[in-house]
Amino acid sequence: MEINSQTELYCLIGNPVNKSLSPTIHNYLFNKEEENAVYMAFNIEKEDLKSVVNSFKAINVKGFNVTIPYKIDIINFVDELSYESELIGAVNTVKIDNGKLIGYNTDGLGFLKAFKEKSISLKGKNVLILGAGGAAQSISLTVVNEGVKSLTILNRTISKSRELIEKIKNKFPKIETNYGGLNEKYVDLKKIDVLINCTSVGMYPEVDKMPIEINGFNKNIIVYDIIYKPLETKLIKSAKEKGMITIGGLDMLIYQALLSDEIWLDRKLEIEKMKNEIKKRILSENIEVI
Ligand code: NAP
C-alpha cells in the first residue's frame, strides 16, 4: 500500500507493545479491504496518556486500541462508553468521531465470537472461570451477560476471586455464584459445562503447567483456554485427549482486533473469513504471537 497525504492513521497504545500482533492483523485487513489506512503501535508512559490522546485528536487519528496497563485509565479521557465497555469497566478500542472519543470493548465479544463458532450457546450453562485478572474480568461479565446459569471463579489469590464475584453480583444479582482458590476442592466438577482458563498458567515458557487437573470433569464439557502462546496449551492437549470440545486463545485475539476494525470503519466485515486467513498466515509463516 502506498502511504500518501490521504492515509488515515490508527494506533495501539500500551506498555509494552513492541511484540504486539495488532499491527500485523490491522494492516492485513486494511490491505485486503483496500483502505488507505495504516496501523502503528506506540509504547507510552502513564504520565503521557493525556497528551497522547490529545495529540491523536489534533492530528486526526481515526481510532486507536488501548492495551495493558491503560484499559481502565483511558476511561477518564473518553466522552462516551459503549454498553460492553461500561459492563466490563474497561476500554480496548476508541473511535474518534469529529473530535469526540467513544470507548468500546471488544475483548469479551472476541471471546464470544470464537465460542459461538462452535455453534454452542452459553445460556443456562454452569461456567467455571480460572483467574481473576483483567481477562477474567472481561470474560466473566460477558458470559454472565449471555445468561449463564451459574458462575464459579477460582483464583490463586482468593480475595481477588471474591472481589470479582462481588462486582458481578452487583450488576447481575440473580446469578448463582461461587468462588475459591485455584483448586478443584472449591467446586463440584461434575456440575460444570464450560471451563475457561483466564490465568497465565501454561503460558510460554511454563508450557508444562496446567491451572487445574481435568480428570474429574464430565467428558462433554467445553474447555476454552484463552492463552495463545503456545497455540495449544497443556490444558487444551489434555482436554483433546479426553475427547472434550476445545477452543484456544488465538481466535479470540484475532477476533477482538477485527471487531475494532468494524467499529472504526463503521461497516460489517467478513470477519470469520478474515480471521481464518490471518490465522493461516500466522501459522504458515510462523509469526511470533506474544
Ligand atoms: P493478569 O491481569 O495479569 O491476570 C493474571 C491471572 O493469572 C491472575 O488471575 C493471576 O492470579 C493468575 N496467575 C498468574 N500466575 C499464576 C500462577 N503461577 N499460579 C496461579 N495463578 C497465576 O493477566 P490477564 O490480562 O488477565 O491475562 C491472563 C492470560 O490470558 C495471559 O496468559 C494472557 O496472555 C491471556 N490473554 C489472552 C487474550 C486473547 O485474546 N486470547 C486476551 C487477554 C489475555 P493472581 O490474582 O493470584 O495473581
Short mmCIF file of N, CA, C and O in Angstrom, two decimals, residues 116-233:
data_model
loop_
_atom_site.label_atom_id
_atom_site.label_comp_id
_atom_site.label_asym_id
_atom_site.label_seq_id
_atom_site.Cartn_x
_atom_site.Cartn_y
_atom_site.Cartn_z
N LYS A 116 -18.94 -18.98 19.84
CA LYS A 116 -20.15 -19.22 19.06
C LYS A 116 -19.85 -19.91 17.73
O LYS A 116 -20.73 -20.51 17.12
N GLU A 117 -18.60 -19.82 17.30
CA GLU A 117 -18.18 -20.52 16.09
C GLU A 117 -18.43 -22.01 16.21
O GLU A 117 -18.59 -22.71 15.23
N LYS A 118 -18.43 -22.50 17.44
CA LYS A 118 -18.66 -23.93 17.68
C LYS A 118 -20.16 -24.23 17.76
O LYS A 118 -20.55 -25.32 18.16
N SER A 119 -20.98 -23.22 17.44
CA SER A 119 -22.45 -23.33 17.50
C SER A 119 -22.96 -23.77 18.87
O SER A 119 -23.85 -24.61 18.98
N ILE A 120 -22.33 -23.24 19.90
CA ILE A 120 -22.77 -23.57 21.26
C ILE A 120 -23.21 -22.26 21.93
O ILE A 120 -22.56 -21.22 21.76
N SER A 121 -24.30 -22.37 22.70
CA SER A 121 -24.76 -21.19 23.41
C SER A 121 -24.32 -21.29 24.89
O SER A 121 -24.20 -22.37 25.43
N LEU A 122 -24.09 -20.14 25.49
CA LEU A 122 -23.70 -20.14 26.91
C LEU A 122 -24.93 -20.10 27.82
O LEU A 122 -24.82 -20.30 29.03
N LYS A 123 -26.07 -19.84 27.22
CA LYS A 123 -27.31 -19.70 28.01
C LYS A 123 -27.58 -20.96 28.84
O LYS A 123 -27.53 -22.06 28.33
N GLY A 124 -27.81 -20.76 30.13
CA GLY A 124 -28.17 -21.87 31.01
C GLY A 124 -27.00 -22.76 31.42
O GLY A 124 -27.20 -23.77 32.10
N LYS A 125 -25.80 -22.41 31.03
CA LYS A 125 -24.64 -23.26 31.34
C LYS A 125 -24.05 -22.94 32.73
O LYS A 125 -24.17 -21.82 33.23
N ASN A 126 -23.40 -23.96 33.30
CA ASN A 126 -22.65 -23.76 34.54
C ASN A 126 -21.19 -23.55 34.15
O ASN A 126 -20.57 -24.46 33.59
N VAL A 127 -20.69 -22.35 34.42
CA VAL A 127 -19.37 -21.96 33.91
C VAL A 127 -18.37 -21.84 35.05
O VAL A 127 -18.67 -21.28 36.11
N LEU A 128 -17.17 -22.37 34.79
CA LEU A 128 -16.07 -22.22 35.75
C LEU A 128 -14.96 -21.41 35.09
O LEU A 128 -14.44 -21.79 34.03
N ILE A 129 -14.63 -20.27 35.70
CA ILE A 129 -13.53 -19.44 35.20
C ILE A 129 -12.36 -19.54 36.16
O ILE A 129 -12.52 -19.40 37.37
N LEU A 130 -11.18 -19.80 35.60
CA LEU A 130 -9.96 -19.81 36.41
C LEU A 130 -9.25 -18.49 36.19
O LEU A 130 -8.99 -18.11 35.04
N GLY A 131 -8.95 -17.78 37.29
CA GLY A 131 -8.29 -16.48 37.17
C GLY A 131 -9.22 -15.34 37.51
O GLY A 131 -10.46 -15.48 37.40
N ALA A 132 -8.63 -14.24 37.97
CA ALA A 132 -9.45 -13.07 38.32
C ALA A 132 -8.72 -11.79 37.91
O ALA A 132 -8.91 -10.73 38.52
N GLY A 133 -7.89 -11.87 36.87
CA GLY A 133 -7.18 -10.69 36.37
C GLY A 133 -8.01 -9.94 35.34
O GLY A 133 -9.25 -10.08 35.30
N GLY A 134 -7.33 -9.15 34.50
CA GLY A 134 -8.02 -8.32 33.51
C GLY A 134 -8.86 -9.13 32.55
O GLY A 134 -10.04 -8.80 32.30
N ALA A 135 -8.31 -10.21 32.02
CA ALA A 135 -9.05 -11.01 31.02
C ALA A 135 -10.25 -11.69 31.69
O ALA A 135 -11.34 -11.73 31.12
N ALA A 136 -10.05 -12.19 32.91
CA ALA A 136 -11.15 -12.86 33.62
C ALA A 136 -12.30 -11.87 33.86
O ALA A 136 -13.47 -12.24 33.78
N GLN A 137 -11.95 -10.62 34.14
CA GLN A 137 -12.99 -9.61 34.36
C GLN A 137 -13.85 -9.42 33.10
O GLN A 137 -15.07 -9.45 33.16
N SER A 138 -13.19 -9.23 31.95
CA SER A 138 -13.95 -9.04 30.69
C SER A 138 -14.80 -10.27 30.40
O SER A 138 -15.97 -10.15 30.04
N ILE A 139 -14.19 -11.44 30.56
CA ILE A 139 -14.88 -12.65 30.13
C ILE A 139 -15.99 -13.04 31.11
O ILE A 139 -17.08 -13.43 30.69
N SER A 140 -15.76 -12.85 32.41
CA SER A 140 -16.81 -13.24 33.36
C SER A 140 -18.06 -12.38 33.15
O SER A 140 -19.17 -12.91 33.10
N LEU A 141 -17.88 -11.08 32.99
CA LEU A 141 -19.05 -10.22 32.80
C LEU A 141 -19.74 -10.52 31.46
O LEU A 141 -20.96 -10.49 31.35
N THR A 142 -18.94 -10.86 30.47
CA THR A 142 -19.50 -11.19 29.15
C THR A 142 -20.33 -12.48 29.23
O THR A 142 -21.44 -12.54 28.70
N VAL A 143 -19.80 -13.51 29.89
CA VAL A 143 -20.55 -14.78 29.92
C VAL A 143 -21.82 -14.64 30.78
O VAL A 143 -22.86 -15.20 30.44
N VAL A 144 -21.73 -13.87 31.84
CA VAL A 144 -22.93 -13.68 32.68
C VAL A 144 -24.00 -12.93 31.88
O VAL A 144 -25.18 -13.27 31.92
N ASN A 145 -23.55 -11.97 31.10
CA ASN A 145 -24.47 -11.21 30.26
C ASN A 145 -25.14 -12.10 29.20
O ASN A 145 -26.19 -11.76 28.67
N GLU A 146 -24.55 -13.25 28.91
CA GLU A 146 -25.12 -14.20 27.94
C GLU A 146 -26.16 -15.12 28.58
O GLU A 146 -26.69 -16.01 27.94
N GLY A 147 -26.39 -14.95 29.88
CA GLY A 147 -27.44 -15.72 30.55
C GLY A 147 -27.01 -17.08 31.06
O GLY A 147 -27.80 -18.04 31.03
N VAL A 148 -25.79 -17.20 31.56
CA VAL A 148 -25.36 -18.49 32.12
C VAL A 148 -26.16 -18.78 33.40
O VAL A 148 -26.69 -17.86 34.01
N LYS A 149 -26.21 -20.06 33.76
CA LYS A 149 -26.97 -20.43 34.97
C LYS A 149 -26.15 -20.09 36.21
O LYS A 149 -26.65 -19.49 37.16
N SER A 150 -24.89 -20.50 36.20
CA SER A 150 -24.06 -20.22 37.38
C SER A 150 -22.64 -19.91 36.95
O SER A 150 -22.20 -20.31 35.87
N LEU A 151 -21.94 -19.17 37.81
CA LEU A 151 -20.55 -18.84 37.53
C LEU A 151 -19.71 -19.05 38.78
O LEU A 151 -20.03 -18.54 39.86
N THR A 152 -18.64 -19.84 38.62
CA THR A 152 -17.67 -20.03 39.70
C THR A 152 -16.35 -19.42 39.24
O THR A 152 -15.94 -19.65 38.10
N ILE A 153 -15.71 -18.68 40.14
CA ILE A 153 -14.39 -18.13 39.81
C ILE A 153 -13.39 -18.64 40.84
O ILE A 153 -13.57 -18.47 42.05
N LEU A 154 -12.35 -19.31 40.33
CA LEU A 154 -11.27 -19.78 41.20
C LEU A 154 -10.00 -19.02 40.84
O LEU A 154 -9.67 -18.88 39.67
N ASN A 155 -9.32 -18.53 41.86
CA ASN A 155 -8.09 -17.78 41.59
C ASN A 155 -7.08 -18.02 42.70
O ASN A 155 -7.45 -18.22 43.86
N ARG A 156 -5.80 -18.01 42.30
CA ARG A 156 -4.72 -18.21 43.28
C ARG A 156 -4.90 -17.29 44.49
O ARG A 156 -4.86 -17.73 45.63
N THR A 157 -5.14 -16.01 44.24
CA THR A 157 -5.40 -15.07 45.33
C THR A 157 -6.91 -15.02 45.54
O THR A 157 -7.64 -14.42 44.75
N ILE A 158 -7.37 -15.69 46.60
CA ILE A 158 -8.83 -15.84 46.78
C ILE A 158 -9.54 -14.49 46.87
O ILE A 158 -10.63 -14.31 46.34
N SER A 159 -8.88 -13.51 47.53
CA SER A 159 -9.58 -12.23 47.73
C SER A 159 -9.96 -11.62 46.36
O SER A 159 -10.99 -10.98 46.23
N LYS A 160 -9.14 -11.88 45.33
CA LYS A 160 -9.46 -11.31 44.02
C LYS A 160 -10.65 -12.03 43.37
O LYS A 160 -11.44 -11.42 42.65
N SER A 161 -10.77 -13.34 43.63
CA SER A 161 -11.94 -14.04 43.05
C SER A 161 -13.21 -13.56 43.77
O SER A 161 -14.25 -13.38 43.13
N ARG A 162 -13.09 -13.29 45.08
CA ARG A 162 -14.25 -12.80 45.82
C ARG A 162 -14.66 -11.41 45.32
O ARG A 162 -15.83 -11.14 45.06
N GLU A 163 -13.66 -10.54 45.13
CA GLU A 163 -13.96 -9.17 44.65
C GLU A 163 -14.64 -9.19 43.28
O GLU A 163 -15.59 -8.44 43.02
N LEU A 164 -14.14 -10.07 42.41
CA LEU A 164 -14.73 -10.13 41.06
C LEU A 164 -16.16 -10.65 41.13
O LEU A 164 -17.07 -10.11 40.47
N ILE A 165 -16.40 -11.66 41.97
CA ILE A 165 -17.76 -12.18 42.13
C ILE A 165 -18.67 -11.09 42.70
O ILE A 165 -19.81 -10.91 42.25
N GLU A 166 -18.16 -10.28 43.63
CA GLU A 166 -18.98 -9.19 44.21
C GLU A 166 -19.36 -8.19 43.12
O GLU A 166 -20.49 -7.71 43.05
N LYS A 167 -18.41 -7.88 42.27
CA LYS A 167 -18.66 -6.94 41.16
C LYS A 167 -19.77 -7.48 40.25
O LYS A 167 -20.68 -6.77 39.84
N ILE A 168 -19.68 -8.79 39.97
CA ILE A 168 -20.68 -9.43 39.09
C ILE A 168 -22.05 -9.43 39.76
O ILE A 168 -23.06 -9.10 39.14
N LYS A 169 -22.06 -9.75 41.06
CA LYS A 169 -23.33 -9.79 41.82
C LYS A 169 -24.01 -8.41 41.83
O LYS A 169 -25.22 -8.31 41.84
N ASN A 170 -23.19 -7.36 41.87
CA ASN A 170 -23.74 -6.01 41.85
C ASN A 170 -24.50 -5.74 40.58
O ASN A 170 -25.54 -5.07 40.58
N LYS A 171 -23.98 -6.24 39.46
CA LYS A 171 -24.62 -5.98 38.16
C LYS A 171 -25.69 -7.01 37.85
O LYS A 171 -26.66 -6.74 37.15
N PHE A 172 -25.47 -8.26 38.31
CA PHE A 172 -26.41 -9.35 38.00
C PHE A 172 -26.77 -10.07 39.31
O PHE A 172 -26.27 -11.17 39.58
N PRO A 173 -27.63 -9.47 40.13
CA PRO A 173 -27.89 -10.02 41.48
C PRO A 173 -28.48 -11.43 41.47
O PRO A 173 -28.34 -12.16 42.44
N LYS A 174 -29.13 -11.84 40.35
CA LYS A 174 -29.82 -13.14 40.37
C LYS A 174 -28.91 -14.32 40.03
O LYS A 174 -29.29 -15.47 40.22
N ILE A 175 -27.74 -14.05 39.52
CA ILE A 175 -26.87 -15.15 39.07
C ILE A 175 -26.34 -15.96 40.26
O ILE A 175 -26.00 -15.42 41.29
N GLU A 176 -26.34 -17.29 40.06
CA GLU A 176 -25.79 -18.20 41.08
C GLU A 176 -24.27 -18.11 41.01
O GLU A 176 -23.71 -18.29 39.92
N THR A 177 -23.60 -17.86 42.12
CA THR A 177 -22.14 -17.70 42.05
C THR A 177 -21.42 -18.50 43.15
O THR A 177 -22.02 -18.90 44.14
N ASN A 178 -20.14 -18.66 42.93
CA ASN A 178 -19.30 -19.36 43.88
C ASN A 178 -17.87 -18.90 43.59
O ASN A 178 -17.56 -18.53 42.46
N TYR A 179 -17.02 -18.91 44.60
CA TYR A 179 -15.62 -18.54 44.35
C TYR A 179 -14.71 -19.32 45.28
O TYR A 179 -15.16 -19.92 46.26
N GLY A 180 -13.42 -19.31 44.96
CA GLY A 180 -12.46 -20.01 45.82
C GLY A 180 -11.05 -19.85 45.30
O GLY A 180 -10.80 -19.06 44.38
N GLY A 181 -10.13 -20.62 45.90
CA GLY A 181 -8.75 -20.61 45.44
C GLY A 181 -8.61 -21.46 44.19
O GLY A 181 -9.58 -22.11 43.76
N LEU A 182 -7.43 -21.49 43.61
CA LEU A 182 -7.24 -22.22 42.35
C LEU A 182 -7.05 -23.71 42.65
O LEU A 182 -5.96 -24.25 42.54
N ASN A 183 -8.16 -24.34 43.03
CA ASN A 183 -8.09 -25.73 43.45
C ASN A 183 -9.45 -26.40 43.23
O ASN A 183 -10.49 -25.80 43.50
N GLU A 184 -9.40 -27.66 42.77
CA GLU A 184 -10.62 -28.43 42.44
C GLU A 184 -11.56 -28.55 43.64
O GLU A 184 -12.76 -28.72 43.48
N LYS A 185 -11.00 -28.50 44.86
CA LYS A 185 -11.83 -28.75 46.05
C LYS A 185 -12.94 -27.70 46.24
O LYS A 185 -13.89 -27.92 46.98
N TYR A 186 -12.82 -26.56 45.59
CA TYR A 186 -13.82 -25.49 45.79
C TYR A 186 -15.06 -25.65 44.90
O TYR A 186 -15.96 -24.83 44.96
N VAL A 187 -15.04 -26.67 44.03
CA VAL A 187 -16.14 -26.74 43.06
C VAL A 187 -16.55 -28.19 42.80
O VAL A 187 -15.72 -29.10 42.87
N ASP A 188 -17.86 -28.37 42.52
CA ASP A 188 -18.35 -29.69 42.14
C ASP A 188 -18.10 -29.84 40.64
O ASP A 188 -18.87 -29.36 39.80
N LEU A 189 -16.99 -30.49 40.30
CA LEU A 189 -16.54 -30.54 38.89
C LEU A 189 -17.59 -31.14 37.96
O LEU A 189 -17.70 -30.73 36.81
N LYS A 190 -18.36 -32.10 38.47
CA LYS A 190 -19.35 -32.79 37.62
C LYS A 190 -20.49 -31.87 37.16
O LYS A 190 -21.21 -32.17 36.23
N LYS A 191 -20.65 -30.75 37.87
CA LYS A 191 -21.74 -29.82 37.51
C LYS A 191 -21.32 -28.84 36.41
O LYS A 191 -22.13 -28.11 35.87
N ILE A 192 -20.02 -28.78 36.12
CA ILE A 192 -19.52 -27.75 35.19
C ILE A 192 -19.72 -28.14 33.73
O ILE A 192 -19.45 -29.27 33.32
N ASP A 193 -20.23 -27.18 32.93
CA ASP A 193 -20.42 -27.41 31.49
C ASP A 193 -19.30 -26.76 30.68
O ASP A 193 -18.95 -27.23 29.60
N VAL A 194 -18.79 -25.63 31.19
CA VAL A 194 -17.78 -24.88 30.42
C VAL A 194 -16.65 -24.46 31.37
O VAL A 194 -16.91 -23.85 32.41
N LEU A 195 -15.42 -24.81 30.98
CA LEU A 195 -14.24 -24.42 31.78
C LEU A 195 -13.44 -23.41 30.97
O LEU A 195 -13.09 -23.67 29.80
N ILE A 196 -13.16 -22.25 31.58
CA ILE A 196 -12.40 -21.22 30.85
C ILE A 196 -11.15 -20.85 31.64
O ILE A 196 -11.25 -20.41 32.80
N ASN A 197 -10.00 -21.04 31.03
CA ASN A 197 -8.77 -20.65 31.72
C ASN A 197 -8.41 -19.21 31.37
O ASN A 197 -8.06 -18.91 30.23
N CYS A 198 -8.46 -18.34 32.37
CA CYS A 198 -8.04 -16.93 32.19
C CYS A 198 -6.83 -16.63 33.06
O CYS A 198 -6.54 -15.47 33.33
N THR A 199 -6.15 -17.69 33.55
CA THR A 199 -4.88 -17.43 34.26
C THR A 199 -3.77 -17.49 33.21
O THR A 199 -4.00 -17.89 32.07
N SER A 200 -2.58 -17.12 33.63
CA SER A 200 -1.47 -17.27 32.69
C SER A 200 -0.72 -18.58 32.92
O SER A 200 0.37 -18.77 32.39
N VAL A 201 -1.34 -19.50 33.67
CA VAL A 201 -0.69 -20.79 33.93
C VAL A 201 -0.75 -21.66 32.68
O VAL A 201 -1.84 -21.93 32.15
N GLY A 202 0.44 -22.07 32.21
CA GLY A 202 0.53 -22.86 30.97
C GLY A 202 1.07 -22.04 29.83
O GLY A 202 1.37 -22.54 28.74
N MET A 203 1.21 -20.72 30.09
CA MET A 203 1.72 -19.82 29.05
C MET A 203 3.23 -20.01 28.91
O MET A 203 3.90 -20.34 29.89
N TYR A 204 3.74 -19.77 27.70
CA TYR A 204 5.17 -19.83 27.45
C TYR A 204 5.91 -18.94 28.45
O TYR A 204 5.44 -17.85 28.72
N PRO A 205 7.01 -19.32 29.08
CA PRO A 205 7.76 -20.55 28.83
C PRO A 205 7.35 -21.73 29.72
O PRO A 205 7.91 -22.80 29.57
N GLU A 206 6.33 -21.53 30.59
CA GLU A 206 5.99 -22.61 31.52
C GLU A 206 4.92 -23.51 30.91
O GLU A 206 3.83 -23.68 31.48
N VAL A 207 5.25 -24.07 29.76
CA VAL A 207 4.25 -24.80 28.97
C VAL A 207 3.87 -26.16 29.55
O VAL A 207 2.91 -26.77 29.09
N ASP A 208 4.59 -26.63 30.55
CA ASP A 208 4.25 -27.93 31.15
C ASP A 208 3.29 -27.81 32.31
O ASP A 208 2.95 -28.80 32.95
N LYS A 209 2.84 -26.59 32.59
CA LYS A 209 1.93 -26.39 33.74
C LYS A 209 0.47 -26.37 33.29
O LYS A 209 0.16 -25.96 32.16
N MET A 210 -0.40 -26.77 34.22
CA MET A 210 -1.85 -26.71 33.97
C MET A 210 -2.48 -26.00 35.16
O MET A 210 -2.09 -26.26 36.31
N PRO A 211 -3.47 -25.15 34.94
CA PRO A 211 -4.08 -24.44 36.07
C PRO A 211 -4.93 -25.35 36.95
O PRO A 211 -5.18 -25.05 38.11
N ILE A 212 -5.42 -26.46 36.36
CA ILE A 212 -6.31 -27.38 37.10
C ILE A 212 -6.21 -28.77 36.44
O ILE A 212 -5.93 -28.86 35.24
N GLU A 213 -6.43 -29.81 37.21
CA GLU A 213 -6.49 -31.17 36.65
C GLU A 213 -7.86 -31.38 36.03
O GLU A 213 -8.86 -30.98 36.63
N ILE A 214 -7.92 -32.02 34.88
CA ILE A 214 -9.26 -32.11 34.26
C ILE A 214 -9.89 -33.50 34.37
O ILE A 214 -10.99 -33.72 33.86
N ASN A 215 -9.24 -34.39 35.10
CA ASN A 215 -9.77 -35.76 35.20
C ASN A 215 -11.18 -35.82 35.81
O ASN A 215 -11.98 -36.65 35.41
N GLY A 216 -11.47 -34.92 36.73
CA GLY A 216 -12.76 -35.01 37.44
C GLY A 216 -13.95 -34.42 36.68
O GLY A 216 -15.10 -34.58 37.11
N PHE A 217 -13.71 -33.75 35.55
CA PHE A 217 -14.83 -33.12 34.82
C PHE A 217 -15.55 -34.15 33.95
O PHE A 217 -14.98 -35.18 33.58
N ASN A 218 -16.79 -33.83 33.58
CA ASN A 218 -17.51 -34.67 32.61
C ASN A 218 -16.80 -34.59 31.26
O ASN A 218 -16.21 -33.56 30.92
N LYS A 219 -16.95 -35.65 30.48
CA LYS A 219 -16.27 -35.71 29.17
C LYS A 219 -16.86 -34.71 28.17
O LYS A 219 -16.23 -34.35 27.19
N ASN A 220 -18.14 -34.33 28.41
CA ASN A 220 -18.80 -33.48 27.41
C ASN A 220 -18.68 -31.98 27.70
O ASN A 220 -19.43 -31.18 27.19
N ILE A 221 -17.70 -31.60 28.54
CA ILE A 221 -17.55 -30.16 28.79
C ILE A 221 -16.79 -29.48 27.65
O ILE A 221 -16.14 -30.14 26.83
N ILE A 222 -16.88 -28.16 27.64
CA ILE A 222 -16.12 -27.36 26.67
C ILE A 222 -14.96 -26.74 27.43
O ILE A 222 -15.16 -26.14 28.50
N VAL A 223 -13.76 -26.88 26.91
CA VAL A 223 -12.58 -26.32 27.57
C VAL A 223 -12.02 -25.21 26.68
O VAL A 223 -11.62 -25.45 25.54
N TYR A 224 -12.03 -23.99 27.24
CA TYR A 224 -11.59 -22.81 26.48
C TYR A 224 -10.39 -22.25 27.23
O TYR A 224 -10.49 -21.85 28.39
N ASP A 225 -9.23 -22.26 26.56
CA ASP A 225 -8.04 -21.67 27.18
C ASP A 225 -7.68 -20.43 26.38
O ASP A 225 -7.35 -20.52 25.20
N ILE A 226 -7.73 -19.27 27.02
CA ILE A 226 -7.52 -18.03 26.25
C ILE A 226 -6.03 -17.76 25.97
O ILE A 226 -5.69 -16.84 25.24
N ILE A 227 -5.15 -18.58 26.55
CA ILE A 227 -3.71 -18.42 26.26
C ILE A 227 -3.48 -18.72 24.77
O ILE A 227 -4.06 -19.66 24.23
N TYR A 228 -2.65 -17.90 24.12
CA TYR A 228 -2.36 -18.14 22.69
C TYR A 228 -0.88 -18.44 22.45
O TYR A 228 -0.45 -18.65 21.33
N LYS A 229 -0.09 -18.41 23.52
CA LYS A 229 1.30 -18.82 23.38
C LYS A 229 1.65 -19.78 24.50
O LYS A 229 1.74 -19.34 25.65
N PRO A 230 1.75 -21.08 24.25
CA PRO A 230 1.68 -21.75 22.95
C PRO A 230 0.25 -21.77 22.38
O PRO A 230 -0.71 -21.57 23.13
N LEU A 231 0.17 -22.07 21.09
CA LEU A 231 -1.16 -22.11 20.45
C LEU A 231 -2.01 -23.22 21.07
O LEU A 231 -3.22 -23.10 21.16
N GLU A 232 -1.35 -24.30 21.48
CA GLU A 232 -2.07 -25.38 22.14
C GLU A 232 -1.43 -25.62 23.51
O GLU A 232 -0.30 -26.11 23.60
N THR A 233 -2.13 -25.24 24.56
CA THR A 233 -1.56 -25.39 25.92
C THR A 233 -1.70 -26.85 26.38
O THR A 233 -2.43 -27.64 25.77
#
